[in-house]
Structures are given as structure tokens and as C-alpha cells.
Amino acid sequence: MQVVSKLAYTLLVLFGLTVAFTACKNDDQPAPVLGITSVSPTTAPINSTVTITGTQFNATPASNTVTFGGNAIAEIVTASTTQLVVRVPANAQNGAITVATGGQSVASTQVFSLGSRPIIEKSGNITASETWSASNVYLIRGLTYVKSGAVVTIEPGTIIKGGDATLDPANQQKGGTLIVEAGARLEAKGTATNPIVFTSNKPAGQRNYGDWGGIVLIGKSPHNRAANTGFEGGISGQLGSFNEPADNSGTLQYVRIEFPGIALTANNEINGLTMYGVGSGTTIDHVQVSYCGDDSFEWFGGTVNAKYLIAHRGFDDDWDADWGYSGKVQYGVALRDPNVADQSFSNGFESDNFSGTGQAAAPATNNGLPLTSAVFANMSNFAFSGTPSAANTAGGSGAYQSGMHIRRNTNISIFNTLLFGYPEGLRLDNGNAGGTGTRANMTAGTLQLRGIVLANTGTASTTAVRGDNLGTTGITNAEAQTFFNTTAFANTVIPSTAVATLLLNANNFSLTAPNFLPGTGSPLLTGAIWDGKGADSFFDKVTFRGAFGTTNWTQGWANWDPQNTNYN
């Protein structure tokens, strides 16, 4: 009996051990985790493809986010749970590659580095159509003309560098400038993940305002200057007397233009993007101009429309409309370095009907018509985050003046726009003594300023809204203020003591990583007015004032720190 009991006990122990062992073997395995096992190749140029092998990727391409060395988001070509094929983005940095999906994120242990690409030089005249490939880097030397009948097509992700004056092959000391003549086209269609970049030829850390010229588009749309009027900066040719409002100079989409604005002649700079008589058949959207040595965007006549523009750390004006420009623009943001302004006084908007001294400078040809009658909507301009100053800036050649300087018989209109931190918010200028026009347009109701917010504007010596105060021929401060404060126009002045009520983002004024989205409950998210010229079908009838509602349309393609970007 004792033997049986011992045997039973032994069997029971063995059974327990078996159960325990089996239980151990059947424990749940750890859930698979996101991982990167290899990156191939680890050195590649921008726009080439890289294969990332690993675990737990999402087979839906859009459900993965892949970044190269920071915030450069890559286009995902194909995706499976174990492999991603991605395209190296234009603003990729050396460093680890990161994959994020399903709430997880992992970085590669292998370090990725950008590879060099062949450099193709461009200069002189381009007389036949050609395509610029993202597998090359292009260097523009001197004034480079795309002649009538030729089309230059640029692939997404292509890097184009502008040479400085020392690289001019004609020995004329002209910085590299791409000039698209009337009858030619530039087809530069980037993407949100693979923008096209025009930038300085200098290495990272050594770039500066006006390293090269910029992009000049010349079209056949109407302007109000004489046909024999020449172009700024010594560019060859004349405006002509074309009358083709729907003319097409090509496409600029998801394009960055960095460090342009060189002085091609003394005190005569090229702008970041210069448009002479550019027609409405041209497509312009998602264009960023950074560190321009003159105006970021300038329209000389023409009818071209645009959306989603960025003027970043410009030297002179951000949006300059002259010579009868009559197009429409919606969504634009300008972020200024408060330490940099121009000797001509830097403004957010500057608008003339003509350039010159006094109304007498209006040309006999065309009798000064068409009037500059552009309509801008949903723009945001940011200068000083603190007290605005009208003193000469430490890093520039002059001082800040106005959020809007409207003068010389212009008929411009601006809707639902925020201007923050200027010594003056608005200056309505009838012209020099003897001038006429701006007051007449204001009185007639064709110059329309509506839904505008002026915030943190005015200094001890100025007011938020003022006229030119030139005696009987000028516009007095009282007249300008009465016009701006018309109840039906729904304009607002927010003093510096109340700017916190706007609920701007904490990073709104960051020069290298801004975020412009207003906080929940911000009064900027409502109050837009769309009457008068704002009723035009071109404009999205959004509710917000300023350039942003709840969507950050700069994300992915904009670069706020081009000084330190490797563009090999």
C-alpha cells in the first residue's frame, strides 16, 4: 500500500511538472514590434530610391511616415509589411531614417548620408525645349534666358543652384538668373514631398541674401507702361505692348526660391519671383521665397493668379504689386526677421499703379491704365513679436514702415488679412504733392480693405492707420482712419496690450520652425467677409482671417532653415 501511495505521489509530481512545462511553452509570444533591419543603399542622392527592410510596416503606403535625418518626409513608392521603397526627399539630411506607423516609431541604426550628383551648368540662351532631371544638380551662371518657343520642364525634387557674380561666364558680374521670356514656358511641378528647390551655390552655413538673381517670368498680359520700357537689373529686352490676358508662362508648384535678390546693377536688385505681364494661363501655387535681397514677390502688370505663397525673412517688401497688376492671390504668409529691413523702408504690402515721382510720372502711353487692381485675401504678415520699431535695423540697411503702403493711384483690394507688428499698420498715400488717384479710388469704393486685423501696430511717433498728410492734396490721418474704420468693412485694430486675445501659436514667430495655426477659440478663425471684390469665384469662402485656419498648408514642402540644409 505504501508502494502504491509513493508511486501515485511520484506520478502526480511528474504530471504537475509536465503541466507546468507545457504551460511555460504555451505562454503568449511578445507582440511583433516595428523594426528596421536594414537600409539600402545608405548613401544616395536626392530623388533616388532607398529600400527599408524591417517588420510591422503598414502595407498601405500612406499609413507610413518616413523621415530622413529630421523632418524631411519621404514619398513612399511601394509598401509591404516587411519592406518600404521610398524616394529621398529634397530637404533630406544626413542621419538616421525613421519610420512611424500605427502609433509606433523606430529609427535605423544605420546612418544615411546624401550622395553627390552630377552638376550641369546652364548659361546664355536656351532656345530648344529640355527637361532638367532630379538625378542632376543644375548651376545657373549669369543671365540665362529661356527664349520664346522653348519650354524648360523641371522634375520634382530637382535642385537648381544660382551662381554668384564671379561665376558669370560673360564676365559682366551678373548673378545667375533664370529669365523666361515672353512666349517661353517654365514647367516646374514639384510635389509636397518632393519640392523643386532653387537655392544658393554656396555651402551650408555660408549663404546670404542676394547670393544669386532669382526667377523672372515675362508674359504677354496687359500692363500700363510704355512698350519700350526695359526690365530691372539690366535684363535685356522690353515689355512690349501685348494684350493677351490668358497668356501662359508655365507652372510653378511646390517650388522654393532661396537666397535670391542680387543687385544686378547698383541699387537695382532682382526679386525672388519677378513677374512682368504674366497671364492668367500661368499656374502659381505653393511657392516659398526665402532670404531675398529685395522684394520676395513682385508683380509688374499682368493677370496671373496665385495661392499658397510664403515670404520668409525677406529684405525689402513681401508682396509688391505695380504697373497695372490685376490678378488675385489667396493664402500667403510672410515671416520677417525684425533685425533685417531695407533702406527703401520695408513693408508687408507695397502697391503702386506706376513707379516714379508723383502722379505726373504716369506714362502717356496707356494713360496709366489698366490700374493696379489686384485682390489679395487671407494673407498673414508677421514682423515684430514685441514692440515694433521704426529705427534702422541692426542687420539690414534701413527700417520697417507699414504693413500696407498703398500709393500712386493704386486700386488694390485686400480682404481677411492679418498684419502684426509693424510701426504702421496702414499708410494710404495719395502721392507726392500734386498727386491724385488713391483718394479717388478710396472714395469710389473700388479700393477695398475689408476683414483686416491690424495687431501690435503703431509706435510712439505713428498711428496704426495714417495718411500721407500732404496738405490739401494728401490724405489726412483722419480721412484714412474714417475709411478703415467703416463699420461695414469689419476691420479691427488690436493694440499691443490685447494681442494675447488672438491666441497665436507659441511658435508663431520662430524663425526656423514656425507654427502659424491659431489656437482653438481664436477670433481669427471667424469673421471673414466676402463682399465686393472678395465675392469673386477664385476665392475659397473660408471663415478665417489670415492665412491659416486649422490646416498647416506649409507642412512637408516648406523649409524654414535653408541656411543649414545640405543640397548635394
XYZ file of C-alpha atoms in Angstrom:
568
model
C 0.000 0.000 0.000
C 2.861 2.281 0.847
C 4.480 1.431 -2.504
C 1.276 2.347 -4.349
C 0.992 5.629 -2.493
C 4.583 6.522 -3.310
C 4.012 5.632 -6.946
C 0.859 7.712 -7.067
C 2.685 10.601 -5.452
C 5.532 10.330 -7.955
C 3.113 10.242 -10.875
C 1.284 13.263 -9.503
C 4.544 15.209 -9.244
C 5.548 14.237 -12.753
C 2.120 15.266 -14.041
C 2.433 18.647 -12.330
C 5.856 19.229 -13.811
C 4.554 18.304 -17.252
C 1.659 20.718 -16.916
C 3.960 23.439 -15.698
C 6.409 22.828 -18.532
C 3.595 22.811 -21.072
C 2.172 25.994 -19.612
C 5.587 27.634 -19.971
C 5.797 26.573 -23.615
C 2.318 27.956 -24.338
C 2.960 31.425 -22.907
C 1.866 34.170 -25.308
C 4.722 35.311 -27.540
C 5.578 39.040 -27.412
C 3.620 41.064 -29.968
C 5.625 41.867 -33.101
C 7.130 45.336 -32.935
C 8.015 47.891 -35.551
C 11.627 47.491 -36.530
C 14.224 48.363 -39.169
C 16.736 45.651 -40.033
C 18.473 47.293 -42.995
C 18.625 50.336 -45.246
C 19.933 50.008 -48.786
C 21.749 51.950 -50.045
C 22.953 54.053 -47.123
C 24.286 56.737 -49.451
C 22.119 58.127 -52.245
C 21.311 61.452 -53.895
C 18.052 63.350 -53.543
C 15.138 61.858 -55.517
C 16.726 58.401 -55.763
C 15.043 55.413 -54.117
C 16.041 53.668 -50.899
C 14.769 50.277 -49.700
C 13.996 49.913 -45.995
C 13.607 46.327 -44.715
C 12.053 45.532 -41.363
C 8.963 44.375 -39.516
C 5.433 45.552 -38.926
C 5.343 48.205 -41.632
C 1.901 49.090 -42.973
C 1.123 47.705 -46.421
C -0.767 50.898 -47.216
C 1.857 53.456 -48.280
C 0.024 56.468 -46.853
C -0.150 54.836 -43.411
C 3.648 55.008 -43.005
C 5.665 58.169 -42.407
C 9.341 58.011 -43.319
C 11.714 60.844 -42.478
C 15.362 61.373 -43.399
C 17.590 62.958 -40.782
C 14.920 65.040 -39.059
C 11.722 66.408 -40.588
C 12.271 65.635 -44.284
C 9.272 63.460 -45.183
C 9.863 60.968 -47.991
C 7.487 59.867 -50.713
C 6.686 56.154 -50.302
C 6.812 54.412 -53.678
C 5.733 50.920 -52.561
C 4.926 49.329 -49.222
C 4.557 45.877 -47.677
C 4.680 44.738 -44.067
C 8.416 43.999 -44.396
C 9.672 46.458 -46.991
C 9.286 50.124 -47.896
C 10.685 51.672 -51.056
C 10.952 55.424 -50.579
C 12.265 58.411 -52.512
C 14.926 60.598 -50.879
C 13.234 63.986 -50.269
C 14.683 67.294 -51.461
C 15.375 68.529 -47.937
C 16.840 65.256 -46.610
C 19.603 65.489 -44.033
C 22.384 63.112 -43.100
C 21.391 60.897 -40.180
C 19.061 58.093 -39.212
C 15.960 57.164 -41.203
C 12.805 56.990 -39.102
C 9.650 55.001 -39.818
C 6.409 55.745 -37.971
C 3.147 53.807 -38.251
C 0.376 52.560 -36.004
C 1.426 54.753 -33.114
C 4.974 53.339 -33.105
C 8.208 54.910 -34.329
C 11.660 53.464 -34.925
C 14.959 54.854 -36.194
C 17.523 52.962 -38.232
C 20.831 52.058 -36.638
C 22.479 52.646 -39.999
C 23.265 56.278 -40.778
C 22.104 57.598 -44.135
C 24.159 60.197 -45.997
C 23.334 62.212 -49.085
C 25.314 61.375 -52.180
C 26.557 63.843 -54.755
C 25.008 64.229 -58.193
C 26.494 65.452 -61.454
C 26.440 69.243 -61.868
C 25.034 70.533 -65.155
C 25.775 74.188 -65.943
C 23.244 76.472 -67.633
C 24.027 79.897 -69.085
C 23.298 82.116 -72.080
C 20.256 81.261 -74.234
C 18.100 78.143 -74.039
C 16.491 78.001 -77.473
C 15.026 74.468 -77.546
C 12.822 72.635 -75.065
C 14.592 70.497 -72.476
C 13.977 68.606 -69.233
C 16.017 69.082 -66.062
C 16.325 65.793 -64.180
C 16.308 65.269 -60.433
C 19.302 62.965 -60.873
C 21.434 66.068 -61.574
C 22.165 69.364 -59.854
C 21.914 72.422 -62.135
C 24.067 75.527 -61.808
C 22.819 78.770 -63.384
C 25.674 81.065 -64.359
C 24.937 84.665 -65.327
C 21.749 85.834 -67.040
C 20.203 82.694 -68.531
C 17.307 83.200 -70.953
C 14.634 80.699 -71.947
C 13.823 82.021 -75.396
C 10.374 82.254 -76.997
C 9.076 78.859 -78.111
C 11.239 76.881 -75.666
C 9.875 75.015 -72.648
C 12.055 74.054 -69.665
C 10.478 71.199 -67.688
C 11.872 70.500 -64.215
C 11.264 67.194 -62.463
C 10.091 67.017 -58.831
C 12.980 67.002 -56.380
C 15.410 68.774 -58.692
C 17.977 71.112 -57.124
C 18.959 74.233 -59.088
C 21.728 76.463 -57.734
C 22.316 80.086 -58.675
C 25.908 81.178 -59.142
C 27.151 84.468 -57.749
C 28.557 87.331 -59.838
C 32.031 85.791 -60.013
C 30.652 82.824 -61.977
C 29.174 84.917 -64.800
C 30.659 83.385 -67.983
C 30.121 86.710 -69.818
C 32.322 88.489 -67.255
C 29.551 91.046 -66.685
C 29.367 90.344 -62.946
C 25.735 89.259 -63.154
C 24.488 86.730 -60.652
C 22.830 83.610 -62.000
C 19.254 84.465 -63.003
C 16.687 82.343 -64.847
C 14.678 84.562 -67.221
C 11.681 83.050 -69.003
C 10.911 85.330 -71.927
C 7.505 86.069 -73.440
C 6.413 83.063 -75.488
C 8.534 80.630 -73.439
C 7.419 78.473 -70.503
C 8.842 77.118 -67.264
C 7.108 73.925 -66.160
C 8.324 73.387 -62.590
C 5.891 70.969 -60.968
C 7.170 69.739 -57.638
C 5.170 67.836 -55.048
C 4.512 68.271 -51.338
C 7.048 65.530 -50.560
C 9.465 66.392 -53.383
C 9.568 70.139 -53.988
C 11.784 71.771 -56.594
C 14.473 73.920 -54.974
C 16.267 76.958 -56.428
C 18.981 77.943 -53.972
C 22.407 79.445 -53.428
C 25.509 77.769 -54.828
C 27.326 78.393 -51.555
C 27.723 75.662 -48.932
C 25.549 75.345 -45.865
C 26.325 77.993 -43.277
C 27.784 80.465 -45.802
C 24.656 81.549 -47.699
C 23.284 85.068 -47.601
C 20.727 87.466 -49.012
C 21.208 88.066 -52.737
C 23.659 85.255 -53.458
C 22.115 84.953 -56.932
C 19.394 86.566 -59.046
C 16.138 84.622 -58.859
C 13.389 83.691 -61.319
C 11.945 86.204 -63.784
C 8.788 85.370 -65.738
C 7.893 87.631 -68.674
C 4.483 87.265 -70.291
C 2.144 88.891 -72.791
C -0.575 90.051 -70.423
C -1.529 93.768 -70.189
C 0.414 96.351 -68.162
C 0.312 100.154 -68.036
C 3.838 101.027 -69.115
C 5.194 102.097 -72.480
C 6.083 99.234 -74.807
C 9.748 100.215 -74.829
C 10.061 100.016 -71.018
C 13.061 97.921 -70.005
C 13.385 95.442 -67.180
C 15.067 95.877 -63.814
C 18.644 94.806 -63.270
C 19.931 95.086 -66.814
C 17.875 92.204 -68.208
C 17.741 92.503 -71.979
C 14.565 93.225 -73.927
C 11.477 95.400 -73.471
C 7.972 94.927 -72.110
C 6.221 95.213 -75.451
C 2.569 96.064 -75.992
C 0.974 92.626 -75.710
C -2.700 92.217 -74.834
C -3.162 88.529 -74.037
C -4.691 88.299 -70.532
C -4.771 84.470 -70.578
C -1.133 84.102 -71.655
C 0.684 81.091 -70.187
C 4.250 81.347 -68.832
C 4.114 77.827 -67.369
C 3.736 76.340 -63.889
C 5.389 76.838 -60.505
C 4.047 74.371 -57.951
C 5.805 73.290 -54.762
C 8.855 75.403 -55.571
C 11.326 77.020 -53.182
C 13.474 80.018 -54.165
C 16.212 80.650 -51.593
C 18.813 83.450 -51.192
C 17.914 85.335 -54.423
C 17.746 89.105 -54.942
C 21.250 90.015 -56.103
C 21.894 93.610 -57.178
C 22.417 93.185 -60.923
C 23.207 96.889 -61.140
C 23.832 99.339 -58.293
C 20.704 99.576 -56.066
C 18.765 97.620 -58.690
C 18.057 94.128 -57.410
C 16.188 91.216 -58.877
C 13.265 89.995 -56.751
C 12.791 86.431 -55.579
C 9.992 85.795 -58.060
C 9.547 88.637 -60.552
C 6.536 88.617 -62.870
C 6.244 91.017 -65.825
C 2.899 90.877 -67.630
C 2.353 87.247 -66.622
C -1.038 85.972 -67.754
C -3.806 84.036 -66.049
C -2.964 80.890 -68.022
C 0.073 80.540 -65.740
C -0.233 78.346 -62.641
C 1.450 79.516 -59.436
C 0.832 77.856 -56.090
C 2.894 76.603 -53.155
C 5.926 78.830 -53.733
C 8.308 79.861 -50.951
C 10.822 82.696 -51.312
C 13.409 82.856 -48.511
C 16.183 85.342 -47.696
C 15.559 87.513 -50.741
C 17.775 90.588 -51.077
C 14.876 92.638 -52.472
C 11.096 92.006 -52.644
C 10.067 88.394 -52.180
C 7.257 88.572 -54.777
C 6.687 91.388 -57.250
C 4.061 91.655 -59.962
C 4.613 94.213 -62.758
C 1.246 94.250 -64.507
C -0.328 91.014 -65.680
C -3.302 88.933 -64.663
C -1.743 85.819 -63.093
C -3.448 84.347 -60.017
C -1.710 82.548 -57.143
C -2.364 80.620 -53.940
C -0.238 79.412 -51.033
C 2.780 81.723 -51.053
C 5.486 82.105 -48.394
C 7.792 85.111 -47.986
C 10.415 84.125 -45.405
C 12.920 86.563 -43.897
C 12.919 88.924 -46.884
C 14.969 92.122 -47.033
C 12.534 94.600 -48.609
C 8.787 94.178 -49.272
C 6.920 90.876 -49.202
C 4.093 91.487 -51.695
C 4.665 94.260 -54.267
C 2.020 94.991 -56.928
C 2.767 97.553 -59.671
C 2.160 98.648 -63.274
C -1.469 97.534 -63.514
C -1.341 94.069 -61.924
C -4.931 92.798 -61.803
C -4.682 89.178 -60.657
C -5.896 87.521 -57.468
C -3.923 85.943 -54.620
C -5.203 83.870 -51.689
C -3.261 82.356 -48.754
C 0.140 83.895 -48.181
C 2.301 84.167 -45.101
C 5.278 86.456 -44.520
C 7.575 85.920 -41.551
C 10.158 88.649 -41.074
C 13.447 88.833 -39.230
C 12.907 92.014 -37.144
C 16.638 92.749 -37.429
C 16.624 92.991 -41.243
C 14.972 95.724 -43.322
C 15.809 97.731 -46.437
C 16.918 101.340 -46.957
C 13.753 101.960 -49.002
C 11.697 101.026 -45.894
C 10.313 97.525 -45.689
C 6.557 96.973 -45.992
C 4.332 93.940 -45.980
C 2.296 95.135 -48.950
C 3.524 97.860 -51.268
C 1.274 98.805 -54.155
C 1.687 101.387 -56.912
C -0.070 101.992 -60.159
C 3.247 103.089 -61.610
C 6.763 103.740 -60.390
C 8.204 107.212 -60.352
C 7.822 110.528 -58.559
C 4.330 111.939 -58.291
C 1.285 111.324 -60.459
C 2.982 113.128 -63.334
C 5.175 110.056 -63.773
C 2.191 108.086 -65.141
C 3.072 107.325 -68.771
C 1.251 108.970 -71.634
C 1.122 105.542 -73.274
C -1.984 103.708 -71.963
C -2.803 106.818 -69.878
C -1.764 104.857 -66.789
C -4.296 102.093 -67.493
C -5.059 99.406 -66.528
C -4.926 100.464 -62.898
C -3.255 98.173 -60.414
C -6.351 96.385 -59.130
C -5.087 93.129 -57.654
C -7.162 91.455 -54.951
C -5.396 89.704 -52.074
C -7.162 87.595 -49.451
C -6.172 85.551 -46.396
C -2.662 86.854 -46.001
C -0.664 86.904 -42.732
C 2.343 89.164 -42.215
C 4.464 88.968 -39.062
C 7.239 91.474 -38.303
C 7.941 92.289 -34.619
C 6.594 89.954 -31.948
C 7.293 92.664 -29.385
C 7.177 96.440 -29.666
C 7.598 97.401 -33.333
C 10.453 99.746 -34.160
C 10.851 102.340 -36.910
C 14.616 102.612 -36.308
C 17.194 101.271 -38.723
C 17.644 97.536 -38.241
C 20.885 96.056 -36.970
C 21.280 93.516 -39.774
C 19.788 95.467 -42.668
C 20.211 98.823 -44.381
C 17.034 100.599 -43.256
C 13.868 100.418 -41.205
C 10.403 98.914 -41.181
C 7.495 101.128 -42.156
C 3.988 99.774 -42.915
C 2.053 96.572 -43.022
C 0.362 98.086 -46.090
C 1.711 101.054 -48.063
C -0.908 101.862 -50.688
C 0.013 104.705 -53.015
C 0.299 106.277 -56.502
C -3.242 105.749 -57.791
C -3.348 102.052 -56.947
C -6.728 100.344 -56.858
C -5.621 97.298 -54.883
C -8.008 95.446 -52.546
C -7.120 93.333 -49.507
C -9.507 91.031 -47.634
C -9.411 88.989 -44.430
C -5.762 89.632 -43.708
C -3.658 89.817 -40.523
C -0.770 92.287 -40.208
C 1.170 92.009 -36.965
C 3.986 94.095 -35.510
C 4.619 96.981 -37.934
C 5.407 100.585 -36.940
C 2.345 101.477 -39.047
C -0.458 99.133 -39.959
C -1.735 101.060 -42.995
C -0.441 104.099 -44.858
C -2.826 105.477 -47.503
C -0.712 107.654 -49.770
C -2.207 109.931 -52.415
C 1.217 110.557 -53.929
C 3.673 113.383 -53.723
C 2.394 116.959 -53.669
C 0.010 117.411 -56.598
C -0.787 113.717 -56.782
C -4.290 112.344 -57.311
C -5.821 108.924 -57.544
C -5.560 106.916 -54.330
C -8.128 109.099 -52.566
C -10.432 108.945 -55.606
C -10.252 105.134 -55.654
C -10.856 105.031 -51.909
C -13.837 107.361 -52.200
C -15.290 105.479 -55.176
C -15.188 102.235 -53.189
C -13.011 100.425 -55.738
C -10.062 100.285 -53.340
C -11.440 97.820 -50.808
C -9.898 96.937 -47.436
C -12.172 94.551 -45.542
C -11.936 91.979 -42.794
C -8.422 93.191 -41.923
C -6.832 92.776 -38.494
C -4.035 95.178 -37.550
C -2.336 93.894 -34.406
C 0.536 95.302 -32.362
C 0.991 98.178 -34.826
C 1.965 101.783 -34.219
C 4.864 103.320 -32.336
C 5.180 106.463 -30.249
C 5.586 108.567 -33.395
C 2.996 106.924 -35.647
C -0.519 105.576 -35.594
C -1.908 102.232 -36.704
C -3.692 103.881 -39.652
C -2.448 107.065 -41.293
C -2.451 109.074 -44.496
C 0.410 110.869 -46.217
C -0.698 114.215 -44.688
C 0.475 116.271 -47.679
C -1.718 119.319 -47.180
C -4.727 119.821 -49.460
C -3.575 117.175 -51.951
C -2.798 114.438 -49.463
C -4.856 112.057 -47.362
C -5.031 113.073 -43.716
C -4.777 110.639 -40.834
C -8.416 111.355 -40.001
C -9.553 110.520 -43.568
C -7.577 107.283 -43.591
C -8.924 106.248 -40.209
C -12.525 107.072 -41.108
C -12.194 104.951 -44.238
C -10.543 101.995 -42.500
C -12.961 102.055 -39.556
C -16.121 101.998 -41.695
C -18.378 99.578 -39.814
C -19.399 97.597 -42.889
C -15.766 96.860 -43.708
C -15.307 94.844 -40.478
C -11.694 95.921 -39.956
C -10.119 95.659 -36.497
C -7.191 97.229 -34.657
C -5.793 95.125 -31.812
C -3.444 97.097 -29.517
C -0.276 95.548 -28.166
C -1.937 95.163 -24.758
C -4.567 92.830 -26.218
C -2.639 90.656 -28.705
C -2.875 87.678 -26.352
C -6.577 87.511 -27.222
C -5.625 86.379 -30.744
C -4.340 83.076 -29.292
C -1.438 82.858 -31.704
C 0.615 79.679 -31.632
C 3.526 79.697 -29.170
C 5.899 79.074 -32.105
C 4.296 81.631 -34.403
C 7.425 83.830 -34.500
C 10.067 81.097 -34.545
C 12.335 81.957 -37.479
C 13.455 78.368 -38.070
C 10.434 76.289 -37.002
C 7.260 78.405 -37.018
C 3.726 77.187 -36.491
C 1.083 79.661 -37.629
C -2.082 77.775 -36.657
C -4.187 79.913 -34.273
C -5.319 78.302 -31.052
C -8.812 76.919 -30.560
C -11.212 79.775 -29.954
C -9.031 82.400 -31.625
C -11.105 85.271 -33.069
C -9.023 84.882 -36.232
C -10.876 81.648 -37.007
C -14.065 83.580 -37.697
C -15.155 86.942 -39.059
C -14.134 86.717 -42.723
C -16.061 88.991 -45.072
C -16.558 88.159 -48.754
C -18.434 91.053 -50.298
C -17.342 93.403 -53.071
C -14.314 92.135 -54.988
C -13.935 89.351 -52.442
C -17.045 87.685 -53.880
C -15.023 86.587 -56.931
C -15.265 82.820 -57.555
C -11.467 82.446 -57.407
C -11.540 82.797 -53.626
C -12.371 79.959 -51.260
C -15.000 81.455 -48.961
C -13.336 80.374 -45.725
C -14.430 81.728 -42.346
C -10.971 82.597 -41.006
C -8.924 85.768 -41.298
C -5.243 85.497 -42.029
C -3.593 82.690 -43.959
C -4.454 79.781 -41.657
C -7.472 78.085 -40.197
C -6.894 74.588 -38.839
C -4.710 73.239 -41.678
C -0.977 73.882 -41.940
C -0.544 74.105 -45.709
C 3.225 74.765 -45.366
C 3.883 71.319 -43.937
C 6.139 68.945 -45.847
C 7.372 71.164 -48.669
C 8.490 74.395 -46.935
C 11.971 74.804 -45.444
C 12.430 77.322 -42.633
C 16.163 76.747 -42.200
C 17.704 76.671 -45.703
C 20.941 78.119 -44.323
C 21.804 74.735 -42.830
C 20.381 72.404 -45.473
C 22.719 70.105 -47.395
C 21.830 70.407 -51.084
C 24.246 67.896 -52.564
